[in-house]
Amino acid sequence: EEEEEEEGEDREVTRRNDFTDPMHWRHQSYKNSLENPDSLQSAEYRERTGRNHVYRGIVSYDGTNYFGFQKQGEDKITIQSELERCLMQITCLDRELLCLGAAGRTDAGVHARKQVFHFYTKEPLKDELNFMRACNRLLNEDVRVMEIAKPHPMFHSRFHAIEKTYRYTIDFGLPHSPFHRKTALSVGYREYDMKLLEEACKVFVGTHDFAAFMNRSRDGKNLERNSERTIYSFDVIRGGGEEEGGERYEDPSSSLVYLYVTGNGFLYKQVRNMVGAILSVAGGRYTIDDLKLFMEKKDRKLIPMAAPAKGLCLYDVKYPDEMYFSPPPSSSSLRI
């Protein structure tokens, strides 16, 4: 049981790799994928389908003109449909064999700095760098593949992700900057308490049931699933950016404020719902106690409207090193 913390004290949550816990479903599902002949991870399955080689990629995109990441039929342009169009043209393989997947299915209008995806091929790629360049020649200018590389043979961009970071950008300037109109929420027309904003972010840190901050999916099946998630950190950064080593720095003169939230996973529209609630507290509509009550009641109808999609960016996704990178030739098995 966690000890009670001093009021206002920053809370640190230990990051964990769920694959190392034999009792966790991630560990069990991974082991099952190796033992089940019908699994995508199985050599037998690959031989049967022609999916002999797996590759991972990193894609960055401005999501303004897209209906999210996931393919939604032929009449809607999505990041997945664009990637598949390019991959099919370059490899001459069909969509079913490529079996492209991603770390997260970002919504319409949401951006990504580091969306990780994977796909399969029959034959190994001759040159991964040239393959990346070929993709970018075929893609629109608002989508760019940043890397193509060989991971562990059993890599899966969604199931093996152990940590995700989203960034939400808010422009407090008045007038707002026209250069950030597609990537930031403009709120300069009203007053916000920055101290309350920071305190509201801290409420979410830790392991909680986030049912109140989850929207219902189209089929409603997500309402039946476990809504407990762990938020490792929820940081407020004024302007600035990130140095090469990952250290973030601030620029007090900037009108932009970045909210960085890192967790082991997120529910449908969870981040945008949390940001909407945080801004309602910072704007004086609700209190910190109200925010805690919303979480306790687990009722989506109680919390404010979600923040708009344009301010949200999938910032980073992390994996166990042994899955993310290709093992040396002498390695015959994955360490768990």
mmCIF file of C-alpha atoms in Angstrom:
data_model
loop_
_atom_site.group_PDB
_atom_site.id
_atom_site.type_symbol
_atom_site.label_atom_id
_atom_site.label_comp_id
_atom_site.label_asym_id
_atom_site.label_seq_id
_atom_site.Cartn_x
_atom_site.Cartn_y
_atom_site.Cartn_z
ATOM 1 C CA GLU A 1 0.000 0.000 0.000
ATOM 2 C CA GLU A 2 1.358 3.414 -0.964
ATOM 3 C CA GLU A 3 2.275 5.839 1.781
ATOM 4 C CA GLU A 4 0.354 9.089 2.057
ATOM 5 C CA GLU A 5 2.300 11.958 0.502
ATOM 6 C CA GLU A 6 2.907 15.465 1.696
ATOM 7 C CA GLU A 7 0.576 17.980 0.054
ATOM 8 C CA GLY A 8 2.154 19.563 -3.001
ATOM 9 C CA GLU A 9 5.018 17.038 -3.093
ATOM 10 C CA ASP A 10 5.913 15.738 -6.539
ATOM 11 C CA ARG A 11 4.917 12.121 -6.932
ATOM 12 C CA GLU A 12 7.215 9.665 -8.654
ATOM 13 C CA VAL A 13 5.839 6.433 -10.027
ATOM 14 C CA THR A 14 8.241 3.594 -10.683
ATOM 15 C CA ARG A 15 8.279 2.590 -14.314
ATOM 16 C CA ARG A 16 7.907 -1.106 -14.902
ATOM 17 C CA ASN A 17 8.435 -3.515 -17.751
ATOM 18 C CA ASP A 18 5.345 -5.726 -17.651
ATOM 19 C CA PHE A 19 7.143 -8.457 -19.615
ATOM 20 C CA THR A 20 9.338 -9.158 -16.580
ATOM 21 C CA ASP A 21 6.375 -9.944 -14.304
ATOM 22 C CA PRO A 22 5.300 -13.590 -14.717
ATOM 23 C CA MET A 23 1.867 -12.754 -13.280
ATOM 24 C CA HIS A 24 1.139 -9.928 -15.738
ATOM 25 C CA TRP A 25 -0.955 -10.531 -18.848
ATOM 26 C CA ARG A 26 1.709 -8.973 -21.054
ATOM 27 C CA HIS A 27 4.197 -11.635 -19.962
ATOM 28 C CA GLN A 28 1.648 -14.412 -20.385
ATOM 29 C CA SER A 29 0.439 -13.197 -23.784
ATOM 30 C CA TYR A 30 4.017 -12.981 -25.003
ATOM 31 C CA LYS A 31 4.764 -16.559 -23.923
ATOM 32 C CA ASN A 32 1.506 -17.736 -25.491
ATOM 33 C CA SER A 33 2.425 -16.068 -28.777
ATOM 34 C CA LEU A 34 5.575 -18.175 -28.937
ATOM 35 C CA GLU A 35 3.768 -21.425 -28.163
ATOM 36 C CA ASN A 36 0.615 -20.926 -30.255
ATOM 37 C CA PRO A 37 1.050 -22.126 -33.887
ATOM 38 C CA ASP A 38 -1.638 -19.668 -35.057
ATOM 39 C CA SER A 39 0.106 -16.659 -33.564
ATOM 40 C CA LEU A 40 1.555 -13.881 -35.729
ATOM 41 C CA GLN A 41 4.774 -14.434 -33.769
ATOM 42 C CA SER A 42 5.044 -18.091 -34.809
ATOM 43 C CA ALA A 43 7.565 -19.298 -37.415
ATOM 44 C CA GLU A 44 5.034 -21.863 -38.594
ATOM 45 C CA TYR A 45 2.437 -19.155 -39.134
ATOM 46 C CA ARG A 46 4.915 -17.011 -41.045
ATOM 47 C CA GLU A 47 5.799 -19.858 -43.341
ATOM 48 C CA ARG A 48 2.114 -20.463 -44.007
ATOM 49 C CA THR A 49 1.313 -16.784 -44.743
ATOM 50 C CA GLY A 50 4.550 -15.646 -46.377
ATOM 51 C CA ARG A 51 5.236 -13.134 -43.598
ATOM 52 C CA ASN A 52 8.857 -14.192 -43.253
ATOM 53 C CA HIS A 53 10.452 -10.912 -42.190
ATOM 54 C CA VAL A 54 9.231 -8.157 -39.875
ATOM 55 C CA TYR A 55 10.356 -4.525 -39.990
ATOM 56 C CA ARG A 56 9.618 -1.597 -37.735
ATOM 57 C CA GLY A 57 9.284 1.992 -38.798
ATOM 58 C CA ILE A 58 8.931 5.419 -37.221
ATOM 59 C CA VAL A 59 6.520 7.841 -38.861
ATOM 60 C CA SER A 60 5.903 11.512 -38.051
ATOM 61 C CA TYR A 61 2.831 13.290 -39.314
ATOM 62 C CA ASP A 62 0.682 16.387 -39.199
ATOM 63 C CA GLY A 63 -2.731 14.797 -38.671
ATOM 64 C CA THR A 64 -4.765 17.850 -39.727
ATOM 65 C CA ASN A 65 -5.899 16.418 -43.055
ATOM 66 C CA TYR A 66 -6.333 12.790 -41.977
ATOM 67 C CA PHE A 67 -9.121 10.739 -40.417
ATOM 68 C CA GLY A 68 -6.751 9.342 -37.812
ATOM 69 C CA PHE A 69 -4.224 6.546 -38.158
ATOM 70 C CA GLN A 70 -6.401 3.462 -38.676
ATOM 71 C CA LYS A 71 -7.707 2.563 -42.132
ATOM 72 C CA GLN A 72 -11.442 3.354 -42.446
ATOM 73 C CA GLY A 73 -12.441 2.220 -45.904
ATOM 74 C CA GLU A 74 -11.552 3.534 -49.336
ATOM 75 C CA ASP A 75 -13.257 6.932 -49.065
ATOM 76 C CA LYS A 76 -11.344 8.265 -46.034
ATOM 77 C CA ILE A 77 -7.664 9.132 -46.105
ATOM 78 C CA THR A 78 -5.743 7.910 -43.057
ATOM 79 C CA ILE A 79 -2.085 7.503 -42.134
ATOM 80 C CA GLN A 80 -2.365 3.717 -42.347
ATOM 81 C CA SER A 81 -3.956 3.829 -45.806
ATOM 82 C CA GLU A 82 -1.191 6.141 -47.037
ATOM 83 C CA LEU A 83 1.579 3.956 -45.605
ATOM 84 C CA GLU A 84 -0.007 0.847 -47.074
ATOM 85 C CA ARG A 85 -0.331 2.523 -50.479
ATOM 86 C CA CYS A 86 3.408 3.217 -50.506
ATOM 87 C CA LEU A 87 4.458 -0.159 -49.123
ATOM 88 C CA MET A 88 2.287 -2.021 -51.627
ATOM 89 C CA GLN A 89 3.765 -0.029 -54.503
ATOM 90 C CA ILE A 90 7.374 -0.564 -53.401
ATOM 91 C CA THR A 91 7.163 -4.237 -52.361
ATOM 92 C CA CYS A 92 4.451 -5.419 -54.795
ATOM 93 C CA LEU A 93 2.832 -7.198 -51.825
ATOM 94 C CA ASP A 94 -0.837 -7.006 -50.886
ATOM 95 C CA ARG A 95 -2.292 -5.384 -47.788
ATOM 96 C CA GLU A 96 -3.045 -8.709 -46.117
ATOM 97 C CA LEU A 97 0.517 -9.965 -46.320
ATOM 98 C CA LEU A 98 2.012 -6.636 -45.195
ATOM 99 C CA CYS A 99 -0.294 -6.723 -42.134
ATOM 100 C CA LEU A 100 0.737 -3.221 -41.041
ATOM 101 C CA GLY A 101 0.149 -2.366 -37.375
ATOM 102 C CA ALA A 102 1.011 0.581 -35.130
ATOM 103 C CA ALA A 103 1.681 1.452 -31.503
ATOM 104 C CA GLY A 104 -1.466 3.563 -31.261
ATOM 105 C CA ARG A 105 -4.491 4.470 -33.349
ATOM 106 C CA THR A 106 -4.457 8.260 -33.150
ATOM 107 C CA ASP A 107 -7.780 10.023 -33.794
ATOM 108 C CA ALA A 108 -8.642 12.365 -36.645
ATOM 109 C CA GLY A 109 -6.617 15.575 -36.389
ATOM 110 C CA VAL A 110 -4.097 14.169 -33.877
ATOM 111 C CA HIS A 111 -0.405 14.444 -34.786
ATOM 112 C CA ALA A 112 2.587 12.205 -34.133
ATOM 113 C CA ARG A 113 6.265 12.886 -33.586
ATOM 114 C CA LYS A 114 7.103 9.207 -33.114
ATOM 115 C CA GLN A 115 4.453 6.739 -34.165
ATOM 116 C CA VAL A 116 5.980 3.250 -34.344
ATOM 117 C CA PHE A 117 4.629 0.764 -36.879
ATOM 118 C CA HIS A 118 5.548 -2.688 -38.163
ATOM 119 C CA PHE A 119 4.971 -4.629 -41.359
ATOM 120 C CA TYR A 120 5.940 -7.957 -42.906
ATOM 121 C CA THR A 121 7.659 -8.966 -46.144
ATOM 122 C CA LYS A 122 8.349 -12.226 -47.959
ATOM 123 C CA GLU A 123 11.958 -11.353 -48.741
ATOM 124 C CA PRO A 124 14.385 -9.225 -46.719
ATOM 125 C CA LEU A 125 14.747 -5.584 -47.732
ATOM 126 C CA LYS A 126 17.949 -4.936 -49.673
ATOM 127 C CA ASP A 127 18.580 -1.476 -48.221
ATOM 128 C CA GLU A 128 16.501 -0.084 -45.357
ATOM 129 C CA LEU A 129 17.698 3.501 -45.832
ATOM 130 C CA ASN A 130 16.780 3.545 -49.525
ATOM 131 C CA PHE A 131 13.471 1.889 -48.657
ATOM 132 C CA MET A 132 12.714 4.752 -46.261
ATOM 133 C CA ARG A 133 13.598 7.297 -48.952
ATOM 134 C CA ALA A 134 11.344 5.525 -51.457
ATOM 135 C CA CYS A 135 8.450 5.738 -48.976
ATOM 136 C CA ASN A 136 8.944 9.466 -48.511
ATOM 137 C CA ARG A 137 9.022 10.085 -52.258
ATOM 138 C CA LEU A 138 5.535 8.568 -52.481
ATOM 139 C CA LEU A 139 4.032 10.080 -49.317
ATOM 140 C CA ASN A 140 2.410 13.499 -48.950
ATOM 141 C CA GLU A 141 4.625 16.195 -47.434
ATOM 142 C CA ASP A 142 2.733 16.128 -44.111
ATOM 143 C CA VAL A 143 3.752 12.496 -43.498
ATOM 144 C CA ARG A 144 7.361 11.380 -43.177
ATOM 145 C CA VAL A 145 8.897 7.990 -42.438
ATOM 146 C CA MET A 146 11.868 8.731 -40.173
ATOM 147 C CA GLU A 147 13.303 5.239 -39.884
ATOM 148 C CA ILE A 148 13.005 1.686 -41.202
ATOM 149 C CA ALA A 149 14.910 -0.960 -39.244
ATOM 150 C CA LYS A 150 14.996 -4.656 -38.419
ATOM 151 C CA PRO A 151 13.723 -5.436 -34.902
ATOM 152 C CA HIS A 152 13.536 -8.761 -33.077
ATOM 153 C CA PRO A 153 11.757 -11.334 -35.311
ATOM 154 C CA MET A 154 8.783 -11.386 -32.917
ATOM 155 C CA PHE A 155 8.392 -7.606 -32.611
ATOM 156 C CA HIS A 156 4.855 -6.164 -32.537
ATOM 157 C CA SER A 157 4.511 -2.377 -32.361
ATOM 158 C CA ARG A 158 1.324 -2.434 -30.264
ATOM 159 C CA PHE A 159 1.636 -5.439 -27.971
ATOM 160 C CA HIS A 160 5.287 -4.883 -27.044
ATOM 161 C CA ALA A 161 5.017 -1.160 -26.228
ATOM 162 C CA ILE A 162 5.698 -0.616 -22.530
ATOM 163 C CA GLU A 163 5.454 3.176 -22.321
ATOM 164 C CA LYS A 164 3.847 5.989 -24.314
ATOM 165 C CA THR A 165 4.196 9.745 -24.045
ATOM 166 C CA TYR A 166 1.670 12.226 -25.412
ATOM 167 C CA ARG A 167 2.200 15.979 -25.600
ATOM 168 C CA TYR A 168 -0.645 18.477 -25.570
ATOM 169 C CA THR A 169 0.171 22.019 -26.719
ATOM 170 C CA ILE A 170 -1.720 25.060 -25.430
ATOM 171 C CA ASP A 171 -1.234 28.617 -26.699
ATOM 172 C CA PHE A 172 -1.971 31.160 -23.955
ATOM 173 C CA GLY A 173 -1.044 34.107 -26.162
ATOM 174 C CA LEU A 174 -3.471 36.839 -27.214
ATOM 175 C CA PRO A 175 -3.596 37.067 -30.094
ATOM 176 C CA HIS A 176 -2.528 33.483 -30.708
ATOM 177 C CA SER A 177 0.323 32.689 -33.065
ATOM 178 C CA PRO A 178 -0.834 31.844 -36.609
ATOM 179 C CA PHE A 179 2.110 29.447 -36.879
ATOM 180 C CA HIS A 180 0.621 27.162 -34.210
ATOM 181 C CA ARG A 181 -3.010 27.310 -35.273
ATOM 182 C CA LYS A 182 -2.987 23.669 -36.462
ATOM 183 C CA THR A 183 -0.991 22.191 -33.575
ATOM 184 C CA ALA A 184 -2.068 24.103 -30.463
ATOM 185 C CA LEU A 185 -5.278 24.941 -28.598
ATOM 186 C CA SER A 186 -5.637 28.725 -28.288
ATOM 187 C CA VAL A 187 -7.005 29.833 -24.895
ATOM 188 C CA GLY A 188 -5.565 33.339 -24.557
ATOM 189 C CA TYR A 189 -9.035 34.906 -24.451
ATOM 190 C CA ARG A 190 -9.514 33.930 -20.776
ATOM 191 C CA GLU A 191 -7.524 33.751 -17.535
ATOM 192 C CA TYR A 192 -5.971 30.517 -16.283
ATOM 193 C CA ASP A 193 -4.184 29.779 -13.012
ATOM 194 C CA MET A 194 -0.927 28.017 -13.924
ATOM 195 C CA LYS A 195 -0.396 26.749 -10.389
ATOM 196 C CA LEU A 196 -3.823 25.098 -10.416
ATOM 197 C CA LEU A 197 -3.050 23.661 -13.843
ATOM 198 C CA GLU A 198 0.095 21.986 -12.476
ATOM 199 C CA GLU A 199 -1.741 20.677 -9.392
ATOM 200 C CA ALA A 200 -4.514 19.259 -11.574
ATOM 201 C CA CYS A 201 -1.960 17.337 -13.659
ATOM 202 C CA LYS A 202 -0.543 15.723 -10.514
ATOM 203 C CA VAL A 203 -3.964 14.286 -9.598
ATOM 204 C CA PHE A 204 -3.665 11.821 -12.477
ATOM 205 C CA VAL A 205 -0.195 10.505 -11.597
ATOM 206 C CA GLY A 206 -0.239 6.947 -10.267
ATOM 207 C CA THR A 207 -2.369 3.878 -10.921
ATOM 208 C CA HIS A 208 -6.080 4.719 -11.176
ATOM 209 C CA ASP A 209 -9.299 3.602 -12.779
ATOM 210 C CA PHE A 210 -9.755 6.118 -15.616
ATOM 211 C CA ALA A 211 -13.253 4.998 -16.653
ATOM 212 C CA ALA A 212 -14.543 8.581 -16.274
ATOM 213 C CA PHE A 213 -11.987 9.783 -18.822
ATOM 214 C CA MET A 214 -12.706 7.170 -21.492
ATOM 215 C CA ASN A 215 -15.069 7.709 -24.403
ATOM 216 C CA ARG A 216 -17.236 4.894 -25.682
ATOM 217 C CA SER A 217 -15.905 3.287 -28.872
ATOM 218 C CA ARG A 218 -18.180 2.811 -31.863
ATOM 219 C CA ASP A 219 -18.951 -0.807 -30.968
ATOM 220 C CA GLY A 220 -19.001 -0.137 -27.220
ATOM 221 C CA LYS A 221 -16.667 -3.065 -26.509
ATOM 222 C CA ASN A 222 -14.085 -0.884 -24.758
ATOM 223 C CA LEU A 223 -16.562 -0.300 -21.903
ATOM 224 C CA GLU A 224 -16.221 -3.961 -20.968
ATOM 225 C CA ARG A 225 -12.432 -3.834 -20.648
ATOM 226 C CA ASN A 226 -10.188 -2.989 -17.730
ATOM 227 C CA SER A 227 -9.946 0.806 -17.437
ATOM 228 C CA GLU A 228 -7.068 0.873 -14.935
ATOM 229 C CA ARG A 229 -3.908 2.561 -16.191
ATOM 230 C CA THR A 230 -0.688 3.897 -14.664
ATOM 231 C CA ILE A 231 0.441 7.467 -15.331
ATOM 232 C CA TYR A 232 4.162 7.785 -14.610
ATOM 233 C CA SER A 233 4.409 11.560 -15.017
ATOM 234 C CA PHE A 234 2.324 14.552 -16.097
ATOM 235 C CA ASP A 235 4.648 17.513 -16.615
ATOM 236 C CA VAL A 236 3.923 21.149 -17.460
ATOM 237 C CA ILE A 237 6.639 22.838 -19.542
ATOM 238 C CA ARG A 238 6.499 26.525 -20.543
ATOM 239 C CA GLY A 239 7.755 26.911 -24.120
ATOM 240 C CA GLY A 240 11.276 25.603 -24.661
ATOM 241 C CA GLY A 241 11.878 22.145 -26.053
ATOM 242 C CA GLU A 242 13.931 19.006 -25.569
ATOM 243 C CA GLU A 243 17.689 18.569 -25.630
ATOM 244 C CA GLU A 244 19.430 15.643 -27.344
ATOM 245 C CA GLY A 245 19.601 13.626 -24.123
ATOM 246 C CA GLY A 246 15.849 13.959 -23.576
ATOM 247 C CA GLU A 247 16.116 16.686 -20.928
ATOM 248 C CA ARG A 248 13.392 19.309 -21.358
ATOM 249 C CA TYR A 249 14.023 23.024 -20.891
ATOM 250 C CA GLU A 250 11.658 25.972 -20.497
ATOM 251 C CA ASP A 251 11.317 29.369 -22.152
ATOM 252 C CA PRO A 252 9.336 31.672 -19.808
ATOM 253 C CA SER A 253 8.860 34.233 -22.611
ATOM 254 C CA SER A 254 6.885 31.780 -24.760
ATOM 255 C CA SER A 255 3.091 31.785 -24.894
ATOM 256 C CA LEU A 256 3.089 28.018 -25.469
ATOM 257 C CA VAL A 257 2.648 25.513 -22.664
ATOM 258 C CA TYR A 258 3.303 21.808 -23.237
ATOM 259 C CA LEU A 259 1.649 19.087 -21.178
ATOM 260 C CA TYR A 260 3.686 15.868 -21.335
ATOM 261 C CA VAL A 261 1.900 12.782 -20.025
ATOM 262 C CA THR A 262 3.641 9.399 -19.862
ATOM 263 C CA GLY A 263 1.973 6.119 -18.974
ATOM 264 C CA ASN A 264 1.896 2.390 -19.614
ATOM 265 C CA GLY A 265 -1.106 2.843 -21.913
ATOM 266 C CA PHE A 266 -4.109 5.069 -22.541
ATOM 267 C CA LEU A 267 -7.835 4.561 -23.022
ATOM 268 C CA TYR A 268 -9.867 5.903 -25.933
ATOM 269 C CA LYS A 269 -9.611 9.743 -25.845
ATOM 270 C CA GLN A 270 -8.242 9.591 -22.290
ATOM 271 C CA VAL A 271 -5.559 12.247 -22.793
ATOM 272 C CA ARG A 272 -7.895 14.766 -24.424
ATOM 273 C CA ASN A 273 -10.490 14.207 -21.684
ATOM 274 C CA MET A 274 -7.862 14.719 -18.974
ATOM 275 C CA VAL A 275 -6.634 17.938 -20.619
ATOM 276 C CA GLY A 276 -10.200 19.232 -20.916
ATOM 277 C CA ALA A 277 -10.749 18.604 -17.201
ATOM 278 C CA ILE A 278 -7.397 20.159 -16.259
ATOM 279 C CA LEU A 279 -8.223 23.357 -18.164
ATOM 280 C CA SER A 280 -11.630 23.509 -16.455
ATOM 281 C CA VAL A 281 -9.873 23.444 -13.081
ATOM 282 C CA ALA A 282 -7.241 26.007 -14.110
ATOM 283 C CA GLY A 283 -10.019 28.233 -15.477
ATOM 284 C CA GLY A 284 -11.968 28.165 -12.207
ATOM 285 C CA ARG A 285 -14.977 26.134 -13.330
ATOM 286 C CA TYR A 286 -14.070 23.129 -11.178
ATOM 287 C CA THR A 287 -11.780 22.461 -8.211
ATOM 288 C CA ILE A 288 -9.044 19.894 -7.544
ATOM 289 C CA ASP A 289 -11.506 18.063 -5.269
ATOM 290 C CA ASP A 290 -14.028 17.965 -8.132
ATOM 291 C CA LEU A 291 -11.377 16.350 -10.318
ATOM 292 C CA LYS A 292 -10.738 13.649 -7.710
ATOM 293 C CA LEU A 293 -14.484 13.094 -7.379
ATOM 294 C CA PHE A 294 -14.860 12.649 -11.147
ATOM 295 C CA MET A 295 -12.273 9.889 -11.053
ATOM 296 C CA GLU A 296 -13.948 8.245 -8.071
ATOM 297 C CA LYS A 297 -17.435 8.320 -9.658
ATOM 298 C CA LYS A 298 -16.180 6.749 -12.926
ATOM 299 C CA ASP A 299 -18.877 8.546 -14.916
ATOM 300 C CA ARG A 300 -17.853 10.121 -18.237
ATOM 301 C CA LYS A 301 -20.967 12.329 -18.218
ATOM 302 C CA LEU A 302 -19.680 14.285 -15.223
ATOM 303 C CA ILE A 303 -16.442 15.566 -16.733
ATOM 304 C CA PRO A 304 -16.045 18.529 -19.135
ATOM 305 C CA MET A 305 -15.742 18.295 -22.893
ATOM 306 C CA ALA A 306 -12.533 16.811 -24.298
ATOM 307 C CA ALA A 307 -9.821 19.164 -25.508
ATOM 308 C CA PRO A 308 -9.656 19.470 -29.330
ATOM 309 C CA ALA A 309 -7.612 16.939 -31.292
ATOM 310 C CA LYS A 310 -5.282 19.477 -32.924
ATOM 311 C CA GLY A 311 -3.270 20.103 -29.750
ATOM 312 C CA LEU A 312 -2.441 16.426 -29.207
ATOM 313 C CA CYS A 313 0.696 14.682 -30.428
ATOM 314 C CA LEU A 314 1.907 11.112 -29.903
ATOM 315 C CA TYR A 315 5.361 12.113 -28.737
ATOM 316 C CA ASP A 316 7.222 8.898 -27.922
ATOM 317 C CA VAL A 317 6.793 5.126 -27.574
ATOM 318 C CA LYS A 318 9.225 2.875 -25.718
ATOM 319 C CA TYR A 319 9.929 -0.841 -25.944
ATOM 320 C CA PRO A 320 12.226 -3.369 -24.292
ATOM 321 C CA ASP A 321 15.587 -3.065 -26.061
ATOM 322 C CA GLU A 322 15.652 -6.782 -26.829
ATOM 323 C CA MET A 323 12.426 -6.398 -28.849
ATOM 324 C CA TYR A 324 13.120 -3.033 -30.487
ATOM 325 C CA PHE A 325 16.496 -3.996 -31.924
ATOM 326 C CA SER A 326 17.519 -6.987 -33.999
ATOM 327 C CA PRO A 327 19.376 -9.590 -31.905
ATOM 328 C CA PRO A 328 22.959 -10.528 -32.805
ATOM 329 C CA PRO A 329 23.301 -13.619 -35.021
ATOM 330 C CA SER A 330 24.353 -15.784 -32.072
ATOM 331 C CA SER A 331 21.190 -14.985 -30.098
ATOM 332 C CA SER A 332 18.615 -17.744 -30.352
ATOM 333 C CA SER A 333 16.005 -16.609 -27.848
ATOM 334 C CA LEU A 334 14.547 -13.556 -26.166
ATOM 335 C CA ARG A 335 15.366 -12.845 -22.553
ATOM 336 C CA ILE A 336 12.216 -12.204 -20.496
#
